[in-house]
Coordinates of C-alpha atoms in Angstrom, one line a residue:
M196 CA 87.6 21.7 115.5
L197 CA 91.0 22.1 117.3
R198 CA 90.4 25.9 117.5
I199 CA 86.9 25.3 119.1
K200 CA 88.3 22.8 121.6
A201 CA 91.3 25.0 122.5
T202 CA 89.1 28.1 123.0
L203 CA 86.8 26.0 125.3
F204 CA 89.6 24.8 127.4
Q205 CA 91.1 28.3 127.8
Y206 CA 87.8 29.4 129.2
L207 CA 87.5 26.4 131.6
A208 CA 91.1 26.8 132.8
K209 CA 90.3 30.1 134.3
Y210 CA 88.2 28.5 137.1
G211 CA 89.6 27.0 140.3
V212 CA 92.2 29.7 140.8
D213 CA 93.3 30.0 144.4
K214 CA 93.6 33.7 145.4
S215 CA 94.2 33.2 149.1
G216 CA 97.1 34.6 151.2
G217 CA 100.6 35.8 150.4
G218 CA 102.0 39.2 149.4
D219 CA 101.0 41.6 146.7
I220 CA 100.3 40.5 143.2
I221 CA 101.2 43.1 140.5
Y222 CA 99.6 42.7 137.1
Q223 CA 101.9 43.8 134.3
K224 CA 102.1 43.9 130.5
V225 CA 105.4 43.3 128.8
D226 CA 106.0 44.3 125.2
G227 CA 106.7 41.2 123.2
E228 CA 107.6 40.3 119.6
N229 CA 104.0 39.1 119.1
G230 CA 102.2 41.8 121.1
P231 CA 101.8 42.5 124.9
I232 CA 102.4 39.6 127.3
R233 CA 100.4 39.5 130.5
V234 CA 102.7 38.8 133.5
L235 CA 101.9 38.4 137.2
R236 CA 104.5 39.5 139.7
Y237 CA 104.2 37.9 143.2
M238 CA 106.0 39.9 145.9
P239 CA 107.3 38.2 149.1
S240 CA 105.2 39.2 152.2
N241 CA 108.0 39.7 154.7
S242 CA 111.1 40.5 152.7
K243 CA 112.3 44.0 151.8
Q244 CA 115.4 43.7 149.7
E245 CA 117.3 46.2 147.5
K246 CA 117.4 43.6 144.7
Y247 CA 115.3 40.5 144.8
P248 CA 116.2 37.1 143.3
V249 CA 113.7 36.0 140.6
H250 CA 111.9 32.8 140.1
V251 CA 110.1 32.5 136.7
H252 CA 107.1 30.1 136.9
I253 CA 105.6 28.6 133.7
H254 CA 102.1 27.2 134.1
G255 CA 100.9 24.0 132.5
G256 CA 98.0 23.3 130.2
G257 CA 99.4 21.5 127.2
W258 CA 100.6 24.7 125.5
V259 CA 96.9 25.3 124.7
I260 CA 95.0 26.1 127.9
G261 CA 95.6 27.8 131.3
V262 CA 96.4 31.2 132.6
A263 CA 99.2 32.8 134.6
D264 CA 97.2 33.0 137.8
M265 CA 96.0 29.4 137.8
D266 CA 99.0 28.6 140.2
N267 CA 98.4 31.5 142.5
A268 CA 98.9 29.5 145.8
W269 CA 102.1 27.9 144.4
C270 CA 103.6 31.2 143.3
R271 CA 102.7 33.1 146.5
R272 CA 104.2 30.4 148.7
T273 CA 107.3 30.3 146.5
A274 CA 107.7 34.1 146.9
D275 CA 107.1 34.1 150.7
E276 CA 109.3 31.1 151.5
T277 CA 112.2 32.0 149.2
G278 CA 112.2 35.8 149.3
S279 CA 112.2 35.7 145.5
V280 CA 109.9 37.8 143.3
V281 CA 108.0 35.2 141.3
I282 CA 107.1 36.0 137.7
S283 CA 104.3 34.0 136.2
I284 CA 104.0 34.4 132.4
D285 CA 100.7 34.2 130.5
Y286 CA 102.5 33.0 127.4
A287 CA 100.9 32.7 124.0
K288 CA 98.7 29.6 123.6
A289 CA 98.3 27.2 120.6
P290 CA 96.7 26.7 118.2
Q291 CA 96.3 30.5 117.6
H292 CA 100.0 30.9 118.5
P293 CA 101.9 27.6 117.9
F294 CA 105.5 26.7 118.5
P295 CA 107.8 28.6 119.1
A296 CA 105.6 31.6 120.1
A297 CA 105.5 30.6 123.8
I298 CA 109.3 30.4 124.0
H299 CA 109.6 33.8 122.4
D300 CA 107.2 35.2 125.0
I301 CA 109.3 33.7 127.8
R302 CA 112.4 35.2 126.1
D303 CA 110.9 38.7 125.9
V304 CA 109.7 38.7 129.5
I305 CA 113.1 37.4 130.9
L306 CA 115.0 39.9 128.8
S307 CA 112.8 42.7 130.2
L308 CA 113.6 41.8 133.8
S309 CA 117.2 43.0 133.4
K310 CA 115.7 46.6 133.0
D311 CA 114.2 46.4 136.5
P312 CA 116.6 47.8 139.1
T313 CA 114.8 46.0 141.9
L314 CA 115.5 42.5 140.4
D315 CA 118.7 40.6 140.4
V316 CA 118.7 38.5 137.2
S317 CA 122.0 36.9 138.1
R318 CA 119.9 35.0 140.7
L319 CA 117.2 33.8 138.3
T320 CA 115.7 30.3 138.6
I321 CA 113.0 28.9 136.4
G322 CA 110.5 26.0 136.6
G323 CA 107.1 24.9 135.5
L324 CA 104.4 22.3 135.6
S325 CA 103.7 19.9 132.7
A326 CA 103.9 21.9 129.4
G327 CA 105.5 24.7 131.6
G328 CA 108.1 22.2 132.6
N329 CA 108.8 21.5 129.0
L330 CA 109.1 25.2 128.3
S331 CA 111.5 25.8 131.2
I332 CA 113.8 23.1 129.8
A333 CA 113.4 24.6 126.3
W334 CA 114.3 28.0 127.6
T335 CA 117.5 26.6 128.9
V336 CA 118.3 25.1 125.5
Y337 CA 117.4 28.4 123.9
C338 CA 119.9 30.2 126.2
L339 CA 122.7 27.8 125.2
Q340 CA 121.9 28.2 121.5
N341 CA 121.9 32.0 121.7
N342 CA 124.6 32.6 124.3
L343 CA 122.2 34.0 126.8
T344 CA 122.6 33.9 130.6
L345 CA 121.5 30.5 132.0
P346 CA 119.2 30.2 135.0
V347 CA 121.0 29.2 138.1
L348 CA 118.5 26.4 138.8
L349 CA 116.0 24.5 136.6
V350 CA 112.9 22.9 138.2
P351 CA 110.6 21.1 135.7
I352 CA 107.8 19.1 137.2
Y353 CA 106.2 16.2 135.3
P354 CA 107.3 17.7 131.9
A355 CA 106.9 16.4 128.4
T356 CA 110.5 16.1 127.1
D357 CA 110.2 14.3 123.7
L358 CA 107.4 15.2 121.3
T359 CA 108.7 12.9 118.6
I360 CA 107.4 9.8 120.5
P361 CA 103.8 9.1 119.6
Y362 CA 101.5 9.3 122.6
S363 CA 100.3 5.7 121.9
E364 CA 103.9 4.6 122.3
K365 CA 104.2 6.5 125.6
M366 CA 101.1 4.8 126.9
S367 CA 102.4 1.4 125.8
R368 CA 105.5 1.9 128.0
V369 CA 103.6 2.0 131.2
P370 CA 101.4 -0.5 133.1
E371 CA 97.6 -0.5 132.8
K372 CA 97.1 1.3 136.1
T373 CA 99.2 4.2 134.8
R374 CA 97.4 4.3 131.5
A375 CA 94.1 4.6 133.3
K376 CA 95.2 7.7 135.2
S377 CA 97.2 9.4 132.5
I378 CA 96.1 12.2 130.2
S379 CA 93.5 10.7 127.7
F380 CA 94.4 10.0 124.1
W381 CA 92.0 12.7 122.7
M382 CA 93.3 15.4 125.0
A383 CA 97.0 14.6 124.3
D384 CA 96.2 14.6 120.6
L385 CA 94.6 18.0 121.0
F386 CA 97.5 19.4 122.9
F387 CA 100.4 18.0 120.8
K388 CA 98.8 18.7 117.4
S389 CA 97.9 22.3 118.4
Y390 CA 101.4 23.1 119.6
T391 CA 103.5 21.6 116.8
T392 CA 102.3 20.9 113.3
T393 CA 105.1 19.1 111.6
E394 CA 107.6 16.3 112.3
E395 CA 110.4 18.8 111.8
E396 CA 109.0 20.9 114.6
N397 CA 108.6 17.9 116.9
E398 CA 112.3 17.1 116.3
N399 CA 113.4 20.6 117.1
M400 CA 115.2 20.5 120.5
L401 CA 113.2 23.5 121.6
A402 CA 110.1 21.4 121.4
S403 CA 111.7 18.1 122.4
P404 CA 114.6 19.0 124.6
A405 CA 115.5 15.4 125.2
R406 CA 116.8 15.4 121.6
A407 CA 119.4 18.1 122.5
P408 CA 123.0 16.8 121.8
A409 CA 125.3 16.0 124.7
D410 CA 127.4 19.2 124.2
I411 CA 124.2 21.2 125.0
L412 CA 123.0 19.0 127.9
A413 CA 126.4 19.0 129.6
K414 CA 126.1 22.8 130.1
F415 CA 122.8 22.7 131.9
P416 CA 122.5 24.2 135.4
K417 CA 121.6 22.0 138.4
T418 CA 118.2 20.5 137.5
I419 CA 115.4 19.2 139.7
I420 CA 113.1 16.8 137.8
L421 CA 110.0 15.6 139.6
T422 CA 107.7 13.0 138.0
A423 CA 104.6 11.0 138.9
E424 CA 104.3 7.2 138.8
L425 CA 100.8 7.2 137.3
D426 CA 101.6 9.4 134.4
S427 CA 102.6 8.2 131.0
L428 CA 105.0 11.1 130.6
H429 CA 107.2 10.0 133.4
V430 CA 109.3 7.6 131.4
E431 CA 110.6 10.2 129.0
A432 CA 111.2 12.7 131.8
D433 CA 113.0 10.0 133.9
D434 CA 115.2 9.2 130.8
F435 CA 115.9 12.9 130.4
A436 CA 117.1 13.2 134.0
K437 CA 119.4 10.2 133.4
Q438 CA 120.7 11.9 130.2
L439 CA 121.6 15.0 132.1
S440 CA 123.3 13.1 134.9
E441 CA 125.3 11.0 132.5
N442 CA 126.5 14.3 131.0
G443 CA 127.8 15.6 134.3
V444 CA 124.9 17.8 135.3
E445 CA 123.9 17.8 139.0
V446 CA 120.4 16.3 139.1
I447 CA 117.9 15.7 141.8
H448 CA 115.2 13.3 140.4
H449 CA 112.2 12.0 142.2
L450 CA 109.5 9.7 140.9
Y451 CA 106.5 10.1 143.3
P452 CA 104.8 6.7 143.8
G453 CA 101.0 6.6 143.3
A454 CA 100.9 10.3 142.1
V455 CA 99.2 11.4 138.9
H456 CA 100.0 14.0 136.3
G457 CA 98.8 17.4 137.5
Y458 CA 99.3 16.6 141.3
A459 CA 100.7 20.1 141.9
N460 CA 97.5 21.8 140.6
Y461 CA 95.0 19.8 142.8
H462 CA 93.6 21.3 146.0
Y463 CA 93.8 19.1 149.0
D464 CA 92.6 19.2 152.5
A465 CA 95.5 20.3 154.7
K466 CA 95.4 16.9 156.5
A467 CA 95.1 14.9 153.3
D468 CA 97.5 11.9 153.2
T469 CA 97.1 10.8 149.6
P470 CA 99.9 10.1 147.1
D471 CA 99.1 13.3 145.2
A472 CA 98.9 15.5 148.3
R473 CA 102.3 14.1 149.6
A474 CA 103.8 14.5 146.1
K475 CA 102.6 18.1 145.9
E476 CA 103.9 19.1 149.4
E477 CA 107.2 17.3 149.0
S478 CA 107.8 18.8 145.5
F479 CA 107.1 22.3 146.8
T480 CA 109.3 21.8 149.8
L481 CA 112.2 20.5 147.7
M482 CA 111.8 23.3 145.1
V483 CA 111.8 26.0 147.8
Q484 CA 114.8 24.5 149.5
E485 CA 116.8 24.4 146.3
I486 CA 115.8 27.9 145.2
K487 CA 116.9 29.2 148.6
K488 CA 120.3 27.5 148.2
Y489 CA 120.9 28.7 144.6
A490 CA 119.2 32.0 144.3
C491 CA 119.4 33.5 147.8
I492 CA 123.2 33.8 147.9
S493 CA 125.3 36.4 146.1
P494 CA 126.8 35.8 142.6
F495 CA 130.3 35.7 144.3
Q496 CA 129.2 33.0 146.7
R497 CA 127.5 31.0 144.0
N498 CA 130.6 31.2 141.7
F499 CA 132.7 30.0 144.7
L500 CA 130.4 27.1 145.2
Y501 CA 129.4 26.1 141.7
T502 CA 131.9 27.4 139.0
N503 CA 134.0 24.6 137.4
D504 CA 137.0 25.0 135.2
T505 CA 137.0 22.5 132.2
K506 CA 140.3 23.5 130.6
G507 CA 143.2 21.1 129.9
G508 CA 144.2 17.9 131.6
G509 CA 143.6 14.2 130.8
D510 CA 140.4 12.3 130.4
I511 CA 137.5 12.6 132.9
I512 CA 135.3 9.5 133.2
N513 CA 131.9 10.1 134.7
Q514 CA 130.9 7.1 136.8
N515 CA 128.1 5.9 139.0
I516 CA 129.2 3.7 142.0
D517 CA 126.7 1.5 143.8
G518 CA 126.2 2.8 147.3
A519 CA 124.1 1.8 150.3
N520 CA 121.7 4.7 149.6
G521 CA 121.7 4.5 145.8
P522 CA 124.2 5.4 143.0
I523 CA 127.0 7.8 143.8
R524 CA 128.3 10.0 141.0
V525 CA 132.1 10.0 140.8
L526 CA 134.5 11.9 138.4
K527 CA 137.6 9.9 137.6
Y528 CA 140.5 12.1 136.5
L529 CA 143.2 10.3 134.6
P530 CA 146.8 11.6 134.3
T531 CA 147.5 13.0 130.8
N532 CA 150.9 11.4 130.1
S533 CA 150.9 8.3 132.2
K534 CA 149.9 4.8 130.9
Q535 CA 151.3 2.9 133.9
G536 CA 148.2 1.0 135.2
N537 CA 148.2 0.3 139.0
Y538 CA 147.7 4.0 139.6
P539 CA 147.9 5.5 143.0
V540 CA 144.6 7.1 144.0
H541 CA 143.8 10.6 145.4
V542 CA 140.3 11.0 146.7
H543 CA 139.1 14.7 146.5
L544 CA 136.1 16.0 148.5
H545 CA 134.7 19.3 147.3
G546 CA 133.4 22.0 149.6
G547 CA 130.0 23.6 150.0
G548 CA 129.0 23.3 153.7
F549 CA 127.7 19.7 153.3
V550 CA 124.7 21.2 151.5
V551 CA 125.8 22.6 148.1
G552 CA 128.5 22.1 145.4
R553 CA 129.3 19.2 143.1
A554 CA 132.1 16.9 142.1
D555 CA 133.2 18.9 139.1
M556 CA 133.5 22.3 140.8
D557 CA 137.2 21.7 141.4
N558 CA 138.0 20.5 137.9
A559 CA 141.2 22.5 137.4
W560 CA 142.5 21.4 140.9
C561 CA 141.8 17.7 140.3
R562 CA 143.3 17.8 136.8
R563 CA 146.5 19.3 138.0
I564 CA 146.9 16.8 140.8
A565 CA 146.3 13.9 138.4
D566 CA 148.8 15.3 135.8
E567 CA 151.5 16.3 138.2
T568 CA 151.4 13.3 140.7
G569 CA 150.5 10.5 138.3
S570 CA 147.5 9.6 140.6
V571 CA 144.0 8.9 139.4
V572 CA 141.9 11.5 141.2
L573 CA 138.4 10.5 142.3
S574 CA 136.1 13.4 143.0
I575 CA 133.0 12.3 144.8
D576 CA 129.6 13.8 144.4
Y577 CA 128.6 12.8 147.9
A578 CA 125.1 13.1 149.3
K579 CA 124.0 16.6 150.3
A580 CA 122.0 17.7 153.3
P581 CA 119.3 18.4 154.2
Q582 CA 117.8 15.6 152.0
H583 CA 120.7 13.4 153.1
P584 CA 122.0 14.6 156.5
F585 CA 124.9 13.1 158.5
P586 CA 126.2 10.4 158.1
A587 CA 125.1 10.0 154.4
A588 CA 128.1 11.8 152.9
L589 CA 130.5 9.8 155.0
H590 CA 128.8 6.5 153.9
N591 CA 129.1 7.6 150.3
I592 CA 132.8 8.1 150.7
R593 CA 133.1 4.7 152.4
D594 CA 131.2 3.0 149.5
V595 CA 133.4 4.7 146.8
I596 CA 136.7 3.9 148.6
H597 CA 135.6 0.3 149.1
S598 CA 134.9 0.1 145.3
I599 CA 138.5 0.9 144.5
S600 CA 139.6 -2.6 145.3
K601 CA 137.5 -3.9 142.4
D602 CA 139.4 -1.7 139.9
A603 CA 142.4 -3.5 138.6
D604 CA 144.0 -0.2 137.4
L605 CA 144.0 1.3 140.9
D606 CA 146.4 0.7 143.8
E607 CA 144.4 1.1 147.0
S608 CA 147.5 0.7 149.1
R609 CA 148.6 4.2 147.8
L610 CA 145.5 6.1 148.6
T611 CA 145.6 9.7 149.7
I612 CA 142.6 11.9 150.6
G613 CA 141.9 15.6 151.0
G614 CA 139.3 18.2 150.5
L615 CA 138.3 21.8 150.7
S616 CA 136.3 23.3 153.6
A617 CA 133.4 20.8 154.3
G618 CA 135.4 18.4 152.1
G619 CA 138.4 18.9 154.4
N620 CA 136.2 18.1 157.4
L621 CA 135.0 14.9 155.6
S622 CA 138.5 13.8 154.9
L623 CA 139.3 14.1 158.6
A624 CA 136.1 12.4 159.5
W625 CA 136.9 9.5 157.1
T626 CA 140.2 9.0 158.9
V627 CA 138.4 8.8 162.2
Y628 CA 135.8 6.4 160.7
C629 CA 138.7 4.1 159.5
L630 CA 140.2 4.0 163.0
Q631 CA 136.8 3.3 164.6
N632 CA 136.1 0.5 162.1
N633 CA 139.5 -1.0 161.7
L634 CA 139.7 0.0 158.0
T635 CA 142.9 0.8 156.0
L636 CA 144.0 4.4 156.6
P637 CA 144.9 6.7 153.8
I638 CA 148.7 7.2 153.6
L639 CA 148.3 11.0 153.5
L640 CA 145.7 13.4 154.7
L641 CA 145.3 16.9 153.1
P642 CA 142.5 19.0 154.6
V643 CA 142.4 22.6 153.4
Y644 CA 140.7 25.3 155.6
P645 CA 138.4 22.6 157.2
P646 CA 135.8 23.2 160.0
T647 CA 137.0 20.7 162.7
D648 CA 134.6 21.5 165.5
I649 CA 131.1 22.3 164.5
S650 CA 129.9 22.0 168.1
L651 CA 131.5 25.4 168.9
D652 CA 129.2 28.4 168.6
Y653 CA 130.0 30.2 165.3
N654 CA 129.5 33.7 166.7
E655 CA 132.2 32.8 169.3
K656 CA 134.4 31.8 166.4
L657 CA 133.8 35.2 164.7
N658 CA 134.5 37.0 168.0
A659 CA 137.9 35.2 168.3
V660 CA 139.3 36.7 165.1
S661 CA 140.2 40.2 164.0
E662 CA 137.7 42.6 162.6
E663 CA 139.1 42.2 159.1
A664 CA 138.8 38.4 159.4
R665 CA 135.2 38.7 160.6
A666 CA 134.3 40.8 157.7
K667 CA 135.8 38.3 155.2
S668 CA 134.6 35.1 156.9
I669 CA 131.5 33.1 155.9
P670 CA 128.4 35.0 157.2
A671 CA 126.8 33.5 160.3
W672 CA 123.4 32.9 158.6
I673 CA 125.1 30.7 155.9
V674 CA 127.0 28.7 158.5
D675 CA 123.8 28.2 160.5
L676 CA 122.0 27.0 157.4
F677 CA 124.8 24.6 156.5
D678 CA 125.4 23.1 160.0
T679 CA 121.7 22.9 160.9
S680 CA 121.0 21.1 157.6
Y681 CA 123.9 18.7 158.1
T682 CA 123.3 17.3 161.6
T683 CA 121.6 17.7 165.0
N684 CA 124.6 16.0 166.8
R685 CA 127.4 18.4 166.3
A686 CA 129.6 16.9 169.0
D687 CA 130.0 13.5 167.3
V688 CA 133.7 13.0 166.4
L689 CA 132.6 12.1 162.8
V690 CA 131.0 15.5 162.6
S691 CA 133.6 17.4 164.6
P692 CA 136.9 15.4 164.2
G693 CA 138.7 18.0 166.3
R694 CA 137.0 16.5 169.3
A695 CA 138.4 13.0 168.7
P696 CA 140.4 11.7 171.7
D697 CA 144.1 11.5 171.7
T698 CA 144.0 7.7 171.4
L699 CA 142.6 8.2 167.9
L700 CA 144.5 11.2 166.9
S701 CA 147.8 9.5 167.7
K702 CA 147.1 7.0 164.9
F703 CA 146.5 9.5 162.2
P704 CA 148.7 9.4 159.0
K705 CA 150.9 12.3 158.0
T706 CA 148.6 15.3 157.7
I707 CA 148.9 18.5 155.7
M708 CA 146.7 21.1 157.4
L709 CA 146.4 24.4 155.5
T710 CA 144.4 27.4 156.7
A711 CA 143.7 31.0 155.9
E712 CA 144.4 34.0 158.2
L713 CA 141.2 35.9 157.3
D714 CA 138.9 32.9 158.0
S715 CA 137.1 32.4 161.3
L716 CA 137.5 28.6 160.9
H717 CA 141.3 28.7 161.1
I718 CA 141.6 28.7 164.9
E719 CA 139.9 25.3 165.3
A720 CA 141.9 23.8 162.4
D721 CA 145.1 25.2 163.8
S722 CA 144.3 23.7 167.1
M723 CA 143.7 20.3 165.6
A724 CA 147.0 20.5 163.8
N725 CA 148.7 21.3 167.1
R726 CA 147.0 18.3 168.8
L727 CA 148.0 16.0 166.1
S728 CA 151.6 17.1 166.4
E729 CA 151.5 16.7 170.2
N730 CA 150.3 13.2 169.7
G731 CA 153.3 12.3 167.5
V732 CA 151.7 12.6 164.1
E733 CA 153.9 14.1 161.3
V734 CA 152.1 17.4 160.5
I735 CA 152.8 20.2 158.0
H736 CA 150.7 23.2 158.9
H737 CA 150.6 26.6 157.2
I738 CA 148.4 29.6 157.9
Y739 CA 148.4 31.7 154.7
P740 CA 148.6 35.4 155.6
G741 CA 145.9 37.7 154.2
A742 CA 144.1 34.7 152.6
T743 CA 140.3 34.1 153.0
H744 CA 138.1 31.0 153.2
G745 CA 137.6 29.5 149.8
Y746 CA 140.9 30.8 148.3
A747 CA 141.4 27.5 146.4
N748 CA 138.1 28.2 144.5
N749 CA 138.6 31.9 144.0
N750 CA 139.9 33.2 140.7
A751 CA 141.9 35.9 142.5
K752 CA 144.1 38.3 140.7
P753 CA 147.8 37.2 140.5
G754 CA 149.9 38.4 143.4
T755 CA 147.0 38.8 145.8
P756 CA 147.1 36.8 149.1
D757 CA 144.4 34.4 147.9
A758 CA 146.1 33.7 144.6
I759 CA 149.5 33.2 146.3
A760 CA 147.8 30.8 148.9
K761 CA 146.1 28.9 146.1
E762 CA 149.2 28.3 144.1
E763 CA 151.4 27.5 147.2
T764 CA 148.7 25.1 148.5
L765 CA 148.4 23.2 145.2
K766 CA 152.2 22.9 144.9
L767 CA 152.5 21.6 148.4
V768 CA 149.7 19.1 148.0
I769 CA 151.3 17.8 144.7
Q770 CA 154.7 17.6 146.3
E771 CA 153.5 15.6 149.3
I772 CA 151.4 13.2 147.3
K773 CA 154.3 12.5 145.0
K774 CA 156.5 11.8 148.0
V775 CA 154.3 9.2 149.5
N776 CA 153.4 7.6 146.2
N777 CA 157.1 7.1 145.3
H778 CA 158.0 6.1 148.9
L779 CA 155.9 2.9 148.8

């Protein structure tokens, strides 16, 4: 009976395919362990690249029904709006090909992509709908189990994450209005029993990725989990998002109110304003935005923005602080050899153009500061634009710093603050905010290669430096993406603290301003350092010769200008924090 029902659904699922618009679609066959695998390759309409980033799309259908081209419109828009080649896989369906055949097909297709000279698999993202969302998560677990290259971004939409939970129990967890709109019992029974046949298979983390241990989950890439309120599967997916976040993974998680399972597959009138139509468009917009951030930059740029060092140091405590706009993830780095209590505090703000990056990308930096100064270091995963534009990041910093007074182990009177790039800007902006709102100032300010005046035209900044500096500076298109995402009011002194009046600058604490010669941002930061000094502020200011923007994140070869600048900067930061901590 299961075979009959499954065959019927495979036939029915071929209808309703949207074949409108977009670039070319190339139909391919990839050799797989279990025979040829049908793959659809969606080409961007308006992009001609030497090597394309790749987005792998896994369709839904309960592992039993559906075809690779059932999400044509979704895949074509993804290709056109991200510039990625989208690969939609017609993976093996149960019950003829039960678990783990679909995962093996995904493996065989993804491994084949590395042989294509037109594709850049170092910029591979993956996502899917429903069962496809489950398979995209399972593929990530498979990579970690088998030491394969991880995707740079994971986007599961309304996925099943735990097949060990009986469907009746999943239904009992949600209100009646959700049960009425969820996948029916008989259909869920068909799907789940066709895909896995034993409890042992259900417990396998490749079938139920929510059962993966913490040491696996902690290594996941940034994950976007999108769920629907009127779907009995949302509880387990929401729990999985929380699991990832608690294990230090950067997660964006949205539960769309009033939406049902399958909202991304439904066709709506362009003017439709229903919960499902809104959820579909918002999900797609968010996915495209995140793919563009993570896949459409070079591996070097991504490593600069996202690579974290987890070696050595004391304990790291992963916390969530209540903020005005929701919980704020904070990493608390404890000194290794200090048990003093009443710790001084150093607040660290990571870089990433206000748009990308995460709290743990500067692990080695934060651990050394904690160990060598005796301070507890708080690294804030502040809200990122464009979802959370100015002043959301600044308000997150405010809420975290206000929370310090509630921690008996921390001495808020010995608070220092600093950051790299956009984080340096935010540390300066926080100081201006304190002066505007009569709040306690940090006792030391340590911005490293910060943008200080975003109101200035970036092309003029590039023209003001040498040809070598222009070649090694952040590209104009990236700066435009970052700044446009962050704010529409670039002249605000909380956005461009270099524009603050002398009456505010004269009240700044001691400031350590460190910049790089081969960085188009150094002129404005140098100018702000000079203005602070002219207004009577104690300033230490260094321009590191031959160094580039991002040197503190680069793993440069010893003896190179970036490596020298990184070590000298860290030593100076540690030295100055120790001075002010011991002085009070």
